[in-house]
mmCIF file of C-alpha atoms (C1' of nucleotides) in Angstrom:
data_model
loop_
_atom_site.group_PDB
_atom_site.id
_atom_site.type_symbol
_atom_site.label_atom_id
_atom_site.label_comp_id
_atom_site.label_asym_id
_atom_site.label_seq_id
_atom_site.Cartn_x
_atom_site.Cartn_y
_atom_site.Cartn_z
ATOM 1 C CA MET Z 1 0.945 -12.346 -2.426
ATOM 2 C CA PRO Z 2 2.995 -9.488 -3.876
ATOM 3 C CA GLU Z 3 5.401 -8.025 -2.022
ATOM 4 C CA LEU Z 4 7.759 -4.990 -2.643
ATOM 5 C CA PRO Z 5 10.074 -7.637 -4.387
ATOM 6 C CA GLU Z 6 7.379 -8.931 -6.560
ATOM 7 C CA VAL Z 7 6.119 -5.642 -7.298
ATOM 8 C CA GLU Z 8 9.737 -4.519 -8.390
ATOM 9 C CA THR Z 9 10.025 -7.830 -10.409
ATOM 10 C CA THR Z 10 6.618 -6.973 -11.962
ATOM 11 C CA ARG Z 11 7.866 -3.582 -13.033
ATOM 12 C CA LEU Z 12 10.980 -4.603 -14.567
ATOM 13 C CA GLY Z 13 9.195 -7.493 -16.338
ATOM 14 C CA LEU Z 14 6.732 -4.890 -17.871
ATOM 15 C CA LEU Z 15 8.973 -2.114 -18.846
ATOM 16 C CA PRO Z 16 10.823 -3.857 -21.809
ATOM 17 C CA HIS Z 17 7.138 -4.646 -23.222
ATOM 18 C CA LEU Z 18 5.394 -1.252 -22.261
ATOM 19 C CA LEU Z 19 8.015 1.321 -23.134
ATOM 20 C CA LYS Z 20 7.246 3.954 -25.487
ATOM 21 C CA ARG Z 21 4.206 1.776 -26.543
ATOM 22 C CA ARG Z 22 0.847 3.458 -27.361
ATOM 23 C CA ILE Z 23 -2.345 2.821 -25.573
ATOM 24 C CA THR Z 24 -5.093 2.318 -27.941
ATOM 25 C CA GLY Z 25 -8.070 1.344 -25.724
ATOM 26 C CA VAL Z 26 -8.935 0.058 -21.953
ATOM 27 C CA ALA Z 27 -11.366 -2.605 -21.233
ATOM 28 C CA VAL Z 28 -13.034 -2.499 -17.653
ATOM 29 C CA ARG Z 29 -14.942 -5.715 -17.319
ATOM 30 C CA ASP Z 30 -15.146 -4.952 -13.414
ATOM 31 C CA ALA Z 31 -14.600 -1.903 -12.000
ATOM 32 C CA ARG Z 32 -15.079 -3.067 -8.191
ATOM 33 C CA LEU Z 33 -11.658 -2.829 -6.966
ATOM 34 C CA ARG Z 34 -10.291 -1.488 -3.672
ATOM 35 C CA TRP Z 35 -11.549 1.850 -4.977
ATOM 36 C CA PRO Z 36 -13.760 1.853 -7.998
ATOM 37 C CA VAL Z 37 -11.881 2.122 -11.220
ATOM 38 C CA PRO Z 38 -12.590 5.657 -12.443
ATOM 39 C CA ALA Z 39 -15.251 5.796 -15.174
ATOM 40 C CA ASP Z 40 -12.850 8.091 -17.140
ATOM 41 C CA LEU Z 41 -9.872 5.906 -16.892
ATOM 42 C CA ALA Z 42 -10.413 4.665 -20.632
ATOM 43 C CA LYS Z 43 -10.777 8.444 -21.893
ATOM 44 C CA ASN Z 44 -7.600 9.481 -19.900
ATOM 45 C CA LEU Z 45 -5.371 6.533 -20.970
ATOM 46 C CA THR Z 46 -6.417 6.104 -24.711
ATOM 47 C CA GLY Z 47 -3.950 7.777 -26.998
ATOM 48 C CA GLN Z 48 -1.216 8.178 -24.203
ATOM 49 C CA ARG Z 49 2.181 6.764 -24.803
ATOM 50 C CA ILE Z 50 3.953 5.053 -21.763
ATOM 51 C CA ASP Z 51 7.129 6.641 -21.016
ATOM 52 C CA ASP Z 52 8.260 4.999 -17.908
ATOM 53 C CA ILE Z 53 7.318 2.753 -15.122
ATOM 54 C CA THR Z 54 8.395 3.650 -11.424
ATOM 55 C CA ARG Z 55 7.678 2.285 -8.299
ATOM 56 C CA ARG Z 56 6.660 3.985 -4.773
ATOM 57 C CA GLY Z 57 6.460 1.367 -2.034
ATOM 58 C CA LYS Z 58 4.042 -1.362 -3.560
ATOM 59 C CA TYR Z 59 2.504 1.157 -5.862
ATOM 60 C CA LEU Z 60 3.439 0.961 -9.691
ATOM 61 C CA LEU Z 61 3.042 4.395 -11.580
ATOM 62 C CA PHE Z 62 2.830 4.439 -15.298
ATOM 63 C CA ASP Z 63 4.125 7.630 -16.762
ATOM 64 C CA CYS Z 64 1.510 8.446 -19.500
ATOM 65 C CA GLY Z 65 2.546 12.073 -20.283
ATOM 66 C CA SER Z 66 -0.512 14.030 -19.189
ATOM 67 C CA GLY Z 67 -0.807 11.770 -16.012
ATOM 68 C CA PHE Z 68 0.036 8.532 -14.183
ATOM 69 C CA LEU Z 69 -1.722 5.146 -14.000
ATOM 70 C CA LEU Z 70 -1.472 4.105 -10.410
ATOM 71 C CA ALA Z 71 -1.504 0.644 -9.793
ATOM 72 C CA HIS Z 72 -1.431 -1.580 -6.529
ATOM 73 C CA LEU Z 73 -1.752 -5.227 -6.754
ATOM 74 C CA GLY Z 74 -3.541 -5.657 -3.394
ATOM 75 C CA MET Z 75 -2.837 -9.050 -2.129
ATOM 76 C CA SER Z 76 -3.853 -11.375 -5.051
ATOM 77 C CA GLY Z 77 -3.459 -9.046 -8.033
ATOM 78 C CA SER Z 78 -1.124 -9.294 -11.082
ATOM 79 C CA LEU Z 79 -0.256 -7.377 -14.285
ATOM 80 C CA ARG Z 80 0.928 -9.545 -17.166
ATOM 81 C CA TYR Z 81 1.873 -8.571 -20.638
ATOM 82 C CA PHE Z 82 0.558 -10.230 -23.533
ATOM 83 C CA ASP Z 83 1.618 -10.054 -27.460
ATOM 84 C CA ALA Z 84 -1.784 -10.946 -28.147
ATOM 85 C CA LEU Z 85 -4.551 -10.605 -25.168
ATOM 86 C CA PRO Z 86 -6.202 -13.852 -24.837
ATOM 87 C CA ALA Z 87 -9.922 -14.275 -24.096
ATOM 88 C CA PRO Z 88 -10.519 -13.011 -20.652
ATOM 89 C CA GLN Z 89 -10.949 -15.493 -17.765
ATOM 90 C CA LYS Z 90 -12.617 -14.790 -14.707
ATOM 91 C CA HIS Z 91 -11.046 -12.151 -12.257
ATOM 92 C CA ASP Z 92 -9.177 -10.721 -15.633
ATOM 93 C CA HIS Z 93 -11.024 -7.160 -14.622
ATOM 94 C CA VAL Z 94 -9.172 -4.638 -16.729
ATOM 95 C CA ASP Z 95 -7.260 -4.708 -20.173
ATOM 96 C CA ILE Z 96 -4.869 -1.894 -21.325
ATOM 97 C CA VAL Z 97 -4.917 -2.569 -24.949
ATOM 98 C CA LEU Z 98 -1.556 -1.601 -26.811
ATOM 99 C CA GLU Z 99 -0.832 -0.949 -30.526
ATOM 100 C CA LYS Z 100 0.027 -3.654 -32.769
ATOM 101 C CA LYS Z 101 -2.278 -6.087 -30.420
ATOM 102 C CA GLY Z 102 -0.215 -6.021 -27.315
ATOM 103 C CA GLY Z 103 -1.728 -5.465 -23.877
ATOM 104 C CA MET Z 104 -1.527 -5.456 -20.183
ATOM 105 C CA ARG Z 105 -4.079 -7.515 -18.099
ATOM 106 C CA PHE Z 106 -4.879 -6.754 -14.546
ATOM 107 C CA THR Z 107 -6.067 -9.818 -12.696
ATOM 108 C CA ASP Z 108 -7.060 -9.809 -9.160
ATOM 109 C CA PRO Z 109 -9.640 -12.534 -7.674
ATOM 110 C CA ARG Z 110 -9.988 -10.588 -4.238
ATOM 111 C CA ARG Z 111 -10.139 -7.380 -5.841
ATOM 112 C CA PHE Z 112 -8.005 -5.574 -3.156
ATOM 113 C CA GLY Z 113 -5.905 -3.975 -5.937
ATOM 114 C CA THR Z 114 -6.177 -0.395 -7.173
ATOM 115 C CA LEU Z 115 -6.023 1.107 -10.640
ATOM 116 C CA LEU Z 116 -6.455 4.913 -10.461
ATOM 117 C CA TRP Z 117 -5.670 7.856 -12.833
ATOM 118 C CA ILE Z 118 -3.317 10.773 -11.591
ATOM 119 C CA ASP Z 119 -3.860 13.820 -13.798
ATOM 120 C CA GLY Z 120 -0.805 15.996 -14.405
ATOM 121 C CA ARG Z 121 2.797 15.815 -14.318
ATOM 122 C CA GLN Z 122 3.018 15.731 -10.220
ATOM 123 C CA GLN Z 123 3.188 12.017 -8.753
ATOM 124 C CA CYS Z 124 0.857 13.467 -6.085
ATOM 125 C CA HIS Z 125 -2.126 11.517 -4.634
ATOM 126 C CA PRO Z 126 -3.494 10.750 -1.307
ATOM 127 C CA LEU Z 127 -2.627 7.265 -1.266
ATOM 128 C CA LEU Z 128 1.198 8.223 -1.701
ATOM 129 C CA ASP Z 129 0.957 11.096 0.827
ATOM 130 C CA GLY Z 130 2.633 10.061 4.141
ATOM 131 C CA LEU Z 131 4.379 7.070 2.583
ATOM 132 C CA GLY Z 132 7.591 6.155 4.756
ATOM 133 C CA ILE Z 133 10.933 5.855 3.168
ATOM 134 C CA GLU Z 134 12.041 3.003 0.954
ATOM 135 C CA PRO Z 135 13.340 0.334 2.757
ATOM 136 C CA LEU Z 136 16.346 -0.213 0.178
ATOM 137 C CA SER Z 137 17.261 3.260 0.088
ATOM 138 C CA ALA Z 138 20.532 4.595 2.249
ATOM 139 C CA ASP Z 139 18.048 6.756 4.400
ATOM 140 C CA PHE Z 140 16.523 3.554 5.586
ATOM 141 C CA ASN Z 141 18.915 2.630 8.787
ATOM 142 C CA GLY Z 142 19.167 2.014 12.350
ATOM 143 C CA ALA Z 143 19.182 5.616 13.193
ATOM 144 C CA TYR Z 144 16.202 6.195 11.339
ATOM 145 C CA LEU Z 145 14.397 3.401 12.908
ATOM 146 C CA PHE Z 146 15.374 4.193 16.314
ATOM 147 C CA ALA Z 147 14.424 7.999 15.872
ATOM 148 C CA GLN Z 148 10.987 6.884 14.490
ATOM 149 C CA SER Z 149 10.126 4.460 17.421
ATOM 150 C CA ARG Z 150 10.981 6.778 20.386
ATOM 151 C CA ASN Z 151 7.997 6.996 22.484
ATOM 152 C CA LYS Z 152 6.069 4.502 20.451
ATOM 153 C CA ARG Z 153 3.954 2.151 22.545
ATOM 154 C CA VAL Z 154 3.626 -0.565 19.804
ATOM 155 C CA ASN Z 155 5.096 -3.875 19.347
ATOM 156 C CA ILE Z 156 8.220 -3.798 16.714
ATOM 157 C CA LYS Z 157 6.221 -6.337 14.560
ATOM 158 C CA PRO Z 158 3.323 -3.930 13.742
ATOM 159 C CA PHE Z 159 5.879 -0.839 13.952
ATOM 160 C CA LEU Z 160 7.804 -2.480 11.187
ATOM 161 C CA MET Z 161 4.843 -3.204 8.999
ATOM 162 C CA ASP Z 162 3.616 0.598 9.186
ATOM 163 C CA ALA Z 163 4.058 1.944 5.831
ATOM 164 C CA HIS Z 164 4.213 5.465 7.340
ATOM 165 C CA VAL Z 165 7.460 4.305 8.781
ATOM 166 C CA VAL Z 166 8.909 2.337 5.977
ATOM 167 C CA VAL Z 167 7.087 1.022 2.854
ATOM 168 C CA GLY Z 168 6.984 -2.454 1.593
ATOM 169 C CA VAL Z 169 7.513 -4.521 4.527
ATOM 170 C CA GLY Z 170 4.596 -7.006 4.668
ATOM 171 C CA ASN Z 171 3.677 -9.809 7.252
ATOM 172 C CA ILE Z 172 6.273 -12.128 5.669
ATOM 173 C CA TYR Z 173 9.254 -9.871 5.671
ATOM 174 C CA ALA Z 174 8.733 -8.632 9.129
ATOM 175 C CA SER Z 175 8.890 -11.902 10.473
ATOM 176 C CA GLU Z 176 11.421 -12.822 8.716
ATOM 177 C CA SER Z 177 13.653 -9.843 9.434
ATOM 178 C CA LEU Z 178 12.891 -9.667 12.913
ATOM 179 C CA PHE Z 179 14.149 -13.444 13.156
ATOM 180 C CA ARG Z 180 17.362 -12.471 11.280
ATOM 181 C CA ALA Z 181 17.733 -9.578 13.784
ATOM 182 C CA GLY Z 182 17.171 -11.889 16.769
ATOM 183 C CA ILE Z 183 14.517 -9.336 18.036
ATOM 184 C CA HIS Z 184 11.362 -10.953 19.549
ATOM 185 C CA PRO Z 185 8.252 -9.458 17.785
ATOM 186 C CA ALA Z 186 6.566 -8.336 20.905
ATOM 187 C CA ARG Z 187 9.115 -5.975 22.174
ATOM 188 C CA MET Z 188 8.072 -2.520 22.590
ATOM 189 C CA ALA Z 189 9.392 -0.570 19.682
ATOM 190 C CA GLY Z 190 10.187 2.539 21.731
ATOM 191 C CA ARG Z 191 12.342 0.651 24.053
ATOM 192 C CA ILE Z 192 14.537 -1.106 21.480
ATOM 193 C CA SER Z 193 18.334 0.116 21.397
ATOM 194 C CA ALA Z 194 19.993 1.943 18.462
ATOM 195 C CA ALA Z 195 22.322 -1.154 18.112
ATOM 196 C CA ARG Z 196 19.546 -3.455 17.791
ATOM 197 C CA TYR Z 197 17.840 -1.319 15.158
ATOM 198 C CA ASP Z 198 21.170 -1.082 13.323
ATOM 199 C CA LYS Z 199 20.924 -5.011 13.162
ATOM 200 C CA LEU Z 200 17.188 -4.704 12.276
ATOM 201 C CA ALA Z 201 17.600 -2.312 9.441
ATOM 202 C CA ALA Z 202 20.221 -4.505 7.690
ATOM 203 C CA ALA Z 203 18.202 -7.432 8.225
ATOM 204 C CA VAL Z 204 15.104 -5.832 6.476
ATOM 205 C CA LYS Z 205 17.571 -4.991 3.431
ATOM 206 C CA GLU Z 206 19.045 -8.538 3.421
ATOM 207 C CA THR Z 207 15.839 -10.146 3.591
ATOM 208 C CA LEU Z 208 14.217 -8.066 0.707
ATOM 209 C CA GLN Z 209 17.303 -8.236 -1.478
ATOM 210 C CA ARG Z 210 17.029 -11.899 -1.058
ATOM 211 C CA ALA Z 211 13.455 -12.284 -2.027
ATOM 212 C CA LEU Z 212 14.001 -9.747 -4.833
ATOM 213 C CA LYS Z 213 16.578 -12.407 -6.451
ATOM 214 C CA ALA Z 214 14.221 -15.145 -5.510
ATOM 215 C CA GLY Z 215 11.373 -13.380 -6.927
ATOM 216 C CA GLY Z 216 13.231 -12.920 -10.335
ATOM 217 C CA SER Z 217 14.042 -16.700 -10.457
ATOM 218 C CA SER Z 218 10.679 -17.734 -9.342
ATOM 219 C CA LEU Z 219 8.927 -15.921 -12.219
ATOM 220 C CA ARG Z 220 11.198 -17.482 -14.633
ATOM 221 C CA ASP Z 221 10.002 -20.800 -13.029
ATOM 222 C CA TYR Z 222 6.371 -19.361 -13.013
ATOM 223 C CA VAL Z 223 6.557 -19.226 -16.898
ATOM 224 C CA ARG Z 224 8.248 -22.783 -17.082
ATOM 225 C CA VAL Z 225 6.389 -24.902 -14.234
ATOM 226 C CA ASN Z 226 2.960 -24.307 -12.892
ATOM 227 C CA GLY Z 227 1.903 -20.576 -12.743
ATOM 228 C CA ASP Z 228 2.351 -20.439 -9.024
ATOM 229 C CA PRO Z 229 3.900 -16.866 -8.422
ATOM 230 C CA GLY Z 230 5.068 -18.360 -4.975
ATOM 231 C CA TYR Z 231 7.678 -18.046 -2.665
ATOM 232 C CA PHE Z 232 8.814 -21.824 -2.845
ATOM 233 C CA GLN Z 233 12.183 -20.700 -3.545
ATOM 234 C CA PHE Z 234 12.205 -18.320 -0.814
ATOM 235 C CA ASP Z 235 13.606 -20.373 2.381
ATOM 236 C CA ALA Z 236 11.760 -18.693 5.065
ATOM 237 C CA PHE Z 237 13.296 -19.047 8.546
ATOM 238 C CA VAL Z 238 10.068 -18.755 10.209
ATOM 239 C CA TYR Z 239 7.248 -17.893 8.039
ATOM 240 C CA GLU Z 240 4.526 -20.536 7.963
ATOM 241 C CA ARG Z 241 6.929 -22.818 9.801
ATOM 242 C CA VAL Z 242 4.858 -23.129 13.094
ATOM 243 C CA GLY Z 243 5.743 -26.131 14.977
ATOM 244 C CA LEU Z 244 8.691 -26.833 12.751
ATOM 245 C CA PRO Z 245 12.236 -26.927 14.180
ATOM 246 C CA CYS Z 246 14.085 -23.512 14.099
ATOM 247 C CA ARG Z 247 16.549 -23.855 11.235
ATOM 248 C CA ILE Z 248 19.352 -22.327 13.649
ATOM 249 C CA CYS Z 249 18.476 -23.850 16.892
ATOM 250 C CA GLY Z 250 16.040 -26.628 16.370
ATOM 251 C CA THR Z 251 13.500 -25.074 18.751
ATOM 252 C CA PRO Z 252 9.815 -25.292 17.517
ATOM 253 C CA ILE Z 253 8.558 -22.092 15.794
ATOM 254 C CA LYS Z 254 5.754 -20.340 17.471
ATOM 255 C CA THR Z 255 2.979 -17.966 16.249
ATOM 256 C CA VAL Z 256 1.601 -14.922 17.891
ATOM 257 C CA ARG Z 257 -1.295 -12.705 16.832
ATOM 258 C CA GLN Z 258 -0.624 -9.315 16.511
ATOM 259 C CA SER Z 259 -2.717 -6.438 15.089
ATOM 260 C CA GLN Z 260 -4.981 -9.132 13.207
ATOM 261 C CA ARG Z 261 -1.839 -10.609 11.750
ATOM 262 C CA THR Z 262 0.164 -13.893 12.443
ATOM 263 C CA THR Z 263 3.588 -13.399 13.440
ATOM 264 C CA PHE Z 264 6.024 -16.403 13.371
ATOM 265 C CA TYR Z 265 9.237 -16.329 15.722
ATOM 266 C CA CYS Z 266 11.825 -18.740 17.299
ATOM 267 C CA PRO Z 267 11.230 -18.472 21.030
ATOM 268 C CA SER Z 268 14.952 -19.138 21.555
ATOM 269 C CA CYS Z 269 16.620 -17.198 18.995
ATOM 270 C CA GLN Z 270 14.551 -13.936 19.289
ATOM 271 C CA LYS Z 271 14.790 -12.062 22.604
ATOM 272 C "C1'" DC O 1 -3.484 11.878 18.716
ATOM 273 C "C1'" DG O 2 -1.962 7.225 19.131
ATOM 274 C "C1'" DA O 3 -3.207 2.375 19.060
ATOM 275 C "C1'" DG O 4 -6.015 -1.078 18.089
ATOM 276 C "C1'" DA O 5 -10.073 -3.181 15.679
ATOM 277 C "C1'" DG O 6 -12.986 -3.248 11.692
ATOM 278 C "C1'" DT O 7 -13.365 -3.525 6.779
ATOM 279 C "C1'" DC O 8 -13.191 -4.906 2.016
ATOM 280 C "C1'" DC O 9 -12.739 -9.789 -1.008
ATOM 281 C "C1'" DT O 10 -12.649 -14.793 -2.640
ATOM 282 C "C1'" DG O 11 -10.642 -19.297 -2.476
ATOM 283 C "C1'" DA O 12 -8.382 -22.647 0.211
ATOM 284 C "C1'" DA O 13 -8.637 -25.631 3.812
ATOM 285 C "C1'" DG O 14 -10.548 -27.807 7.729
ATOM 286 C "C1'" DG O 15 -14.667 -29.494 10.534
ATOM 287 C "C1'" DC O 16 -18.891 -32.002 11.137
ATOM 288 C "C1'" DT J 1 -20.379 -35.225 -0.574
ATOM 289 C "C1'" DG J 2 -21.232 -30.664 0.842
ATOM 290 C "C1'" DC J 3 -22.115 -27.015 3.702
ATOM 291 C "C1'" DC J 4 -20.219 -23.689 7.131
ATOM 292 C "C1'" DT J 5 -16.571 -21.493 9.474
ATOM 293 C "C1'" DT J 6 -12.188 -19.633 9.513
ATOM 294 C "C1'" DC J 7 -8.305 -17.821 7.721
ATOM 295 C "C1'" DA J 8 -5.289 -15.143 4.513
ATOM 296 C "C1'" DG J 9 -3.704 -10.540 3.219
ATOM 297 C "C1'" DG J 10 -2.510 -4.533 2.365
ATOM 298 C "C1'" DA J 11 -4.100 -0.602 3.923
ATOM 299 C "C1'" DC J 12 -7.548 2.654 4.508
ATOM 300 C "C1'" DT J 13 -10.953 4.137 8.090
ATOM 301 C "C1'" DC J 14 -13.347 4.014 12.115
ATOM 302 C "C1'" DT J 15 -13.519 3.881 17.410
ATOM 303 C "C1'" DC J 16 -11.920 4.352 22.004
#
DNA sequence: CGAGAGTCCTGAAGGC
DNA sequence: TGCCTTCAGGACTCTC
């Protein structure tokens, strides 16, 4: 599942191939994504030149001069570049065809992803409105989390996953970060001290940065080995380790269901 | 208004 | 062997 590090890795991987390239066509084989791919996407993109690719949370923005292609990978989506687009297979829903035979292909079995068009020079879209701050920015720190969490009667785990607070912290990294910070996932967000939030903010940054490095290396292995986009190189402390001994203290890792999501934690290390 | 539940979708995995 | 159920996941949207 693409998390922030993988979205950023995708962005960096696409940049050298797409920058300054002209779009000569768009093939939409299945428009049924999270929101329907707009019927005029091809009309808007064709003839444009890709001037930049930026990221906001888990959204990618392709700067096309007169507007932006807004993309989200959902949980099973991928964007890949080809020097020559091969014959499409199942779930290869959209191709952005470039000059000189190149192309970017959007593949998404579960169709939770998004491809939309933003007209004009402003990166404004309802989906981007109200997004929280970037976790790797200097603005994201313990003081910010402390301020945001006051009077919140929600568990810290779903609070940390709330994209209106901070973007890009999905289920994996929320569990991992809370473990690193030694905070029990069921603690009330509004009752956690400033000092503990300092530790948590640092843990989020460290977890994401570490995954960012692993994301890059696993993408290299992706080509070399078996196509698994996976986090097999990301040595999780708790994620998907239920019943296994905690890497720090040996206590079996437990799970708890929070807001329709499984949280993994060490009942001994996290208080 | 805040907090929690429901929803979209497909494929993998487990039960019988 | 094969069908059925459950689960996974991001994030919008609905409900209380």
